[in-house]
Amino acid sequence: MTITRRTLLTAGAALPFASALHAQTWPGDQTIKVMVPFPPGGSTDIIGRMVAEHLQKQLSATVIVENLPGATGTIGVAAVARAKPDGYTLLMGSVGTMVTNHFAYEKLPFTIDSIAPVINLAETPNVLMVRPDLPVKTPGELIAYMKANPGKLQYGSSGIASSAHVACELLKLRAGVDAVHVPYKGGTPMLNDLMAGTIDFSIDQISSALKLMQAGRIRALAVASRTRSTQLPGVPTLAETIPDFVSSPWFCVGAPAGTPRPVIMRVNTALNSMLADKAVLAKLEGFGILPVGGTPEDLAALMKREAAQMRELSTRVNLRNS
């Protein structure tokens, strides 16, 4: 058969109609899989199961969660990137899997464009916290103390390229200060050493340390979210000291690149409605998670901003996860 330019143009013109037709029949009686690239029990898994439950109701379809952990989420993301872009495979992603890992690993089997943005679902506010006997009470005092003692303070994180590592390096960059990074194998040992005074400060999720802060075993100086936290109402935002400073881990839904736009919008609409459900909001609040929502373009813009920030940061500090 001879393929002419007219044949190609005709085939190309038919693609939007094929996508629209697929969206009308999707999901049909096929199962939708929500891939969670982490083990059960964590924040990504908790939100992923809420997503699956709500999509099942909204779409009258069978929706399952599959946990495929490993390599800081990259194994699960790679599986989604390889999947057929037909709407039957979705990714429960995060800032780490969607952006940070591209700067933490030298080579990945996918690119930042391999996953199409669907919706930014939620965020978990970070908090700047210090050991209880550090002689500072505000972010400004901490910055002044670090400037008076360059390179003498130590901050902890749950590992190289973790949320805490990135947030603390951003603080150093934006405030013009220096401190030594002490990476731990997880958040719990890091918090234990912060309480004991082995390290001086960290920036990590409020939900991880809320009870310790309420008990006075760790002192909260500021939240790194856009607005003050209802969980720590008397604590200011870091942006009140460092303009526009926001560093909050976020959770999103993505799909294999090339997934038809009408399918992406049906998922987006269904999940925006989930974030308007009072029962869902109460459950999220119980885990210290804030709803976000919005369009695929909102998530794409967020990813672009985060990538630019990570690109700048990676030229100044080693974020490689060996």
Coordinates of C-alpha atoms in Angstrom, one line a residue:
M1 CA 0.0 0.0 0.0
T2 CA 1.3 3.5 -0.9
I3 CA 1.1 6.0 2.0
T4 CA 0.6 9.5 0.6
R5 CA 0.6 12.9 2.3
R6 CA -3.2 12.9 2.0
T7 CA -3.4 9.6 3.8
L8 CA -1.3 10.9 6.7
L9 CA -3.3 14.1 6.9
T10 CA -6.5 12.2 7.0
A11 CA -5.2 9.8 9.7
G12 CA -4.0 12.8 11.7
A13 CA -7.4 14.6 11.4
A14 CA -9.1 11.4 12.7
L15 CA -7.1 11.3 15.9
P16 CA -9.1 13.9 17.9
F17 CA -12.3 12.1 16.9
A18 CA -10.9 8.7 18.0
S19 CA -9.9 10.3 21.4
A20 CA -13.4 11.7 21.9
L21 CA -14.9 8.4 21.0
H22 CA -12.6 6.6 23.4
A23 CA -13.6 9.0 26.2
Q24 CA -17.3 8.4 25.6
T25 CA -16.9 4.6 26.0
W26 CA -14.2 4.8 28.7
P27 CA -14.0 3.2 31.2
G28 CA -16.6 0.7 30.2
D29 CA -16.1 -2.7 31.9
Q30 CA -12.3 -2.5 32.2
T31 CA -10.5 -2.1 35.5
I32 CA -8.7 1.2 36.2
K33 CA -5.4 0.8 38.1
V34 CA -4.1 3.5 40.4
M35 CA -0.3 2.8 40.8
V36 CA 1.1 3.8 44.2
P37 CA 5.0 3.7 43.9
F38 CA 5.4 3.3 47.6
P39 CA 4.5 0.6 50.2
P40 CA 1.1 0.6 51.9
G41 CA 0.5 2.9 54.9
G42 CA 2.2 6.1 53.9
S43 CA 0.6 9.4 52.8
T44 CA 0.8 8.6 49.1
D45 CA -0.9 5.3 49.7
I46 CA -3.6 6.8 51.9
I47 CA -4.5 9.4 49.3
G48 CA -4.2 6.8 46.5
R49 CA -6.8 4.6 48.2
M50 CA -9.2 7.6 48.6
V51 CA -8.7 8.4 44.9
A52 CA -9.5 4.8 43.9
E53 CA -12.6 4.7 46.1
H54 CA -14.0 8.0 44.8
L55 CA -13.2 7.2 41.1
Q56 CA -15.0 3.9 41.5
K57 CA -18.2 5.8 42.7
Q58 CA -17.9 8.6 40.2
L59 CA -17.1 6.5 37.1
S60 CA -19.2 3.4 38.0
A61 CA -16.1 1.4 37.3
T62 CA -13.8 -1.1 39.0
V63 CA -10.8 0.8 40.4
I64 CA -7.9 -0.9 42.2
V65 CA -4.7 0.2 43.9
E66 CA -1.4 -1.5 43.1
N67 CA 1.6 -0.8 45.3
L68 CA 4.9 -1.1 43.4
P69 CA 7.6 0.4 45.7
G70 CA 11.3 0.7 45.2
A71 CA 14.1 3.1 44.3
T72 CA 12.3 6.1 45.9
G73 CA 9.2 5.6 43.8
T74 CA 11.0 5.3 40.4
I75 CA 10.0 1.7 39.8
G76 CA 6.3 2.4 40.0
V77 CA 6.6 5.6 37.9
A78 CA 8.5 3.7 35.2
A79 CA 5.7 1.1 35.1
V80 CA 3.1 3.9 34.5
A81 CA 5.3 5.6 31.9
R82 CA 5.4 2.3 29.9
A83 CA 1.7 1.6 30.2
K84 CA -0.7 2.1 27.4
P85 CA -2.1 5.7 27.5
D86 CA -5.7 4.7 27.5
G87 CA -6.9 5.9 30.9
Y88 CA -6.7 2.5 32.6
T89 CA -3.5 3.2 34.4
L90 CA -3.1 6.2 36.7
L91 CA -0.2 7.3 38.9
M92 CA -0.6 8.4 42.5
G93 CA 2.4 10.8 42.4
S94 CA 4.2 13.3 44.5
V95 CA 6.7 16.1 44.3
G96 CA 9.4 13.5 44.8
T97 CA 8.3 11.2 42.0
M98 CA 7.2 13.9 39.6
V99 CA 10.1 16.3 40.0
T100 CA 12.8 15.7 42.7
N101 CA 13.9 12.2 41.5
H102 CA 14.9 13.7 38.1
F103 CA 17.6 15.6 39.9
A104 CA 18.4 12.9 42.5
Y105 CA 19.2 10.2 40.0
E106 CA 21.7 10.5 37.2
K107 CA 19.6 8.4 34.8
L108 CA 16.0 7.3 34.9
P109 CA 14.1 5.1 32.4
F110 CA 11.6 8.0 31.9
T111 CA 11.6 11.8 31.6
I112 CA 9.7 14.4 33.4
D113 CA 7.3 14.5 30.4
S114 CA 6.6 10.8 30.5
I115 CA 3.7 11.4 32.9
A116 CA 0.9 13.7 31.9
P117 CA -0.4 16.0 34.7
V118 CA -4.0 15.3 35.8
I119 CA -4.6 17.1 39.1
N120 CA -2.7 18.4 42.2
L121 CA -4.7 16.8 45.0
A122 CA -3.2 17.9 48.3
E123 CA -0.2 19.0 50.2
T124 CA 1.3 18.4 53.6
P125 CA 2.7 21.5 55.2
N126 CA 6.3 21.4 56.4
V127 CA 7.5 23.1 59.6
L128 CA 10.8 24.6 60.6
M129 CA 11.7 23.1 63.9
V130 CA 14.6 23.3 66.3
R131 CA 16.0 21.4 69.3
P132 CA 14.3 22.7 72.4
D133 CA 17.4 24.3 74.0
L134 CA 18.6 26.2 70.9
P135 CA 18.5 29.9 71.9
V136 CA 16.2 31.1 69.1
K137 CA 12.4 31.7 69.1
T138 CA 11.8 33.0 65.6
P139 CA 13.0 32.2 62.0
G140 CA 14.8 35.6 62.0
E141 CA 16.6 34.7 65.2
L142 CA 17.6 31.3 63.7
I143 CA 19.0 33.0 60.5
A144 CA 20.9 35.5 62.6
Y145 CA 22.3 32.7 64.8
M146 CA 23.5 30.8 61.7
K147 CA 25.1 33.9 60.3
A148 CA 26.9 34.4 63.6
N149 CA 28.0 30.8 63.6
P150 CA 28.6 29.9 60.0
G151 CA 28.8 26.1 59.3
K152 CA 28.4 25.2 62.9
L153 CA 24.8 24.2 63.1
Q154 CA 23.6 20.8 61.8
Y155 CA 20.3 20.0 60.2
G156 CA 18.7 16.6 59.8
S157 CA 16.7 14.9 57.0
S158 CA 15.3 11.5 56.3
G159 CA 17.8 11.1 53.5
I160 CA 19.5 12.5 50.4
A161 CA 17.0 14.4 48.2
S162 CA 14.2 14.0 50.8
S163 CA 11.7 16.7 51.3
A164 CA 13.6 17.9 54.4
H165 CA 16.9 17.9 52.6
V166 CA 15.5 20.0 49.8
A167 CA 13.7 22.4 52.1
C168 CA 16.7 23.0 54.3
E169 CA 19.0 23.6 51.4
L170 CA 16.4 26.1 50.0
L171 CA 16.4 27.9 53.4
K172 CA 20.2 28.1 53.3
L173 CA 20.1 29.4 49.7
R174 CA 17.4 32.0 50.3
A175 CA 18.7 33.2 53.7
G176 CA 22.3 33.2 52.7
V177 CA 23.4 30.9 55.6
D178 CA 25.4 27.7 56.0
A179 CA 24.7 24.6 58.0
V180 CA 25.8 20.9 57.8
H181 CA 23.5 18.3 56.4
V182 CA 23.1 15.1 58.5
P183 CA 21.1 12.5 56.5
Y184 CA 19.2 9.7 58.4
K185 CA 17.6 6.5 57.2
G186 CA 14.1 7.8 57.9
G187 CA 12.3 10.5 59.7
T188 CA 12.0 8.8 63.1
P189 CA 15.7 8.6 63.9
M190 CA 16.1 12.2 62.7
L191 CA 13.4 13.4 65.1
N192 CA 14.9 11.4 68.0
D193 CA 18.2 13.1 67.5
L194 CA 16.5 16.5 67.2
M195 CA 14.8 16.0 70.5
A196 CA 18.1 14.8 72.0
G197 CA 20.0 17.9 70.7
T198 CA 22.3 15.9 68.5
I199 CA 21.2 18.0 65.6
D200 CA 20.0 21.6 65.7
F201 CA 17.1 21.9 63.2
S202 CA 15.1 20.5 60.4
I203 CA 12.2 21.3 58.1
D204 CA 9.8 18.3 57.8
Q205 CA 6.1 17.5 57.7
I206 CA 3.9 18.8 60.5
S207 CA 2.1 15.5 60.8
S208 CA 5.4 13.7 61.6
A209 CA 6.3 15.9 64.6
L210 CA 3.0 17.5 65.8
K211 CA 2.7 15.6 69.1
L212 CA 6.4 16.2 69.9
M213 CA 6.0 20.0 69.3
Q214 CA 2.8 20.1 71.3
A215 CA 4.7 18.3 74.2
G216 CA 7.5 20.9 74.0
R217 CA 10.1 18.3 73.0
I218 CA 10.7 20.2 69.7
R219 CA 10.2 23.9 69.1
A220 CA 8.3 25.0 66.0
L221 CA 9.5 28.3 64.5
A222 CA 7.5 28.6 61.3
V223 CA 5.4 26.6 58.8
A224 CA 6.7 26.4 55.2
S225 CA 3.2 26.5 53.6
R226 CA 1.4 29.4 51.8
T227 CA -0.8 30.1 54.8
R228 CA -0.6 29.4 58.6
S229 CA -1.6 26.0 59.8
T230 CA -4.7 25.3 61.8
Q231 CA -2.7 22.7 63.6
L232 CA -0.2 25.3 64.7
P233 CA -2.3 28.5 64.7
G234 CA 0.2 30.6 66.6
V235 CA 3.1 29.7 64.4
P236 CA 4.0 32.1 61.5
T237 CA 4.8 31.2 57.9
L238 CA 8.4 31.2 56.8
A239 CA 7.2 33.5 54.0
E240 CA 6.6 36.2 56.6
T241 CA 10.4 36.2 57.1
I242 CA 11.7 35.1 53.7
P243 CA 9.2 36.4 51.0
D244 CA 7.5 33.7 48.9
F245 CA 9.3 30.8 50.7
V246 CA 7.0 27.8 50.3
S247 CA 8.2 24.2 50.7
S248 CA 5.4 21.8 51.2
P249 CA 5.3 18.2 49.8
W250 CA 2.4 17.7 47.4
F251 CA 0.5 14.7 46.0
C252 CA -1.0 14.5 42.6
V253 CA -2.5 12.2 40.0
G254 CA -0.8 11.6 36.6
A255 CA -1.3 9.4 33.6
P256 CA 0.9 8.0 30.8
A257 CA 1.9 10.7 28.3
G258 CA -0.5 10.6 25.4
T259 CA -3.6 9.7 27.4
P260 CA -6.6 11.4 25.6
R261 CA -7.4 14.8 26.9
P262 CA -11.1 14.0 27.4
V263 CA -10.2 11.1 29.7
I264 CA -7.8 13.3 31.7
M265 CA -10.5 15.8 32.2
R266 CA -13.0 13.2 33.3
V267 CA -10.6 12.1 36.0
N268 CA -9.8 15.7 36.9
T269 CA -13.5 16.6 37.3
A270 CA -14.1 13.5 39.4
L271 CA -11.2 14.2 41.7
N272 CA -12.1 17.9 42.1
S273 CA -15.5 16.8 43.3
M274 CA -13.8 14.4 45.8
L275 CA -12.1 17.5 47.3
A276 CA -15.5 19.1 47.8
D277 CA -16.7 16.1 49.8
K278 CA -16.9 16.9 53.6
A279 CA -16.1 13.4 54.6
V280 CA -13.0 13.4 52.4
L281 CA -11.9 16.7 53.8
A282 CA -12.3 15.6 57.4
K283 CA -10.3 12.5 56.6
L284 CA -7.5 14.5 55.0
E285 CA -7.5 16.9 57.9
G286 CA -7.1 14.0 60.3
F287 CA -3.8 13.1 58.6
G288 CA -2.6 16.8 58.5
I289 CA -3.2 16.9 54.7
L290 CA -4.6 20.0 53.0
P291 CA -6.7 19.8 49.8
V292 CA -5.6 21.7 46.7
G293 CA -7.4 20.7 43.4
G294 CA -7.4 22.6 40.1
T295 CA -6.7 21.9 36.5
P296 CA -4.0 19.8 34.7
E297 CA -2.5 23.1 33.7
D298 CA -2.2 24.2 37.3
L299 CA -0.2 21.0 38.1
A300 CA 1.9 21.4 35.0
A301 CA 2.8 25.0 36.1
L302 CA 3.6 23.8 39.6
M303 CA 5.9 21.1 38.2
K304 CA 7.7 23.7 36.0
R305 CA 8.3 26.0 39.0
E306 CA 9.5 23.1 41.2
A307 CA 11.8 21.9 38.4
A308 CA 13.3 25.3 38.0
Q309 CA 13.9 25.6 41.7
M310 CA 15.5 22.1 41.8
R311 CA 17.7 22.9 38.8
E312 CA 19.0 26.0 40.6
L313 CA 19.5 24.1 43.8
S314 CA 21.3 21.1 42.1
T315 CA 24.0 23.5 40.8
R316 CA 24.9 24.4 44.4
V317 CA 24.4 21.1 46.4
N318 CA 24.7 17.4 45.8
L319 CA 21.2 15.9 45.6
R320 CA 22.3 12.7 43.9
N321 CA 20.8 9.6 45.5
S322 CA 23.5 6.9 45.0

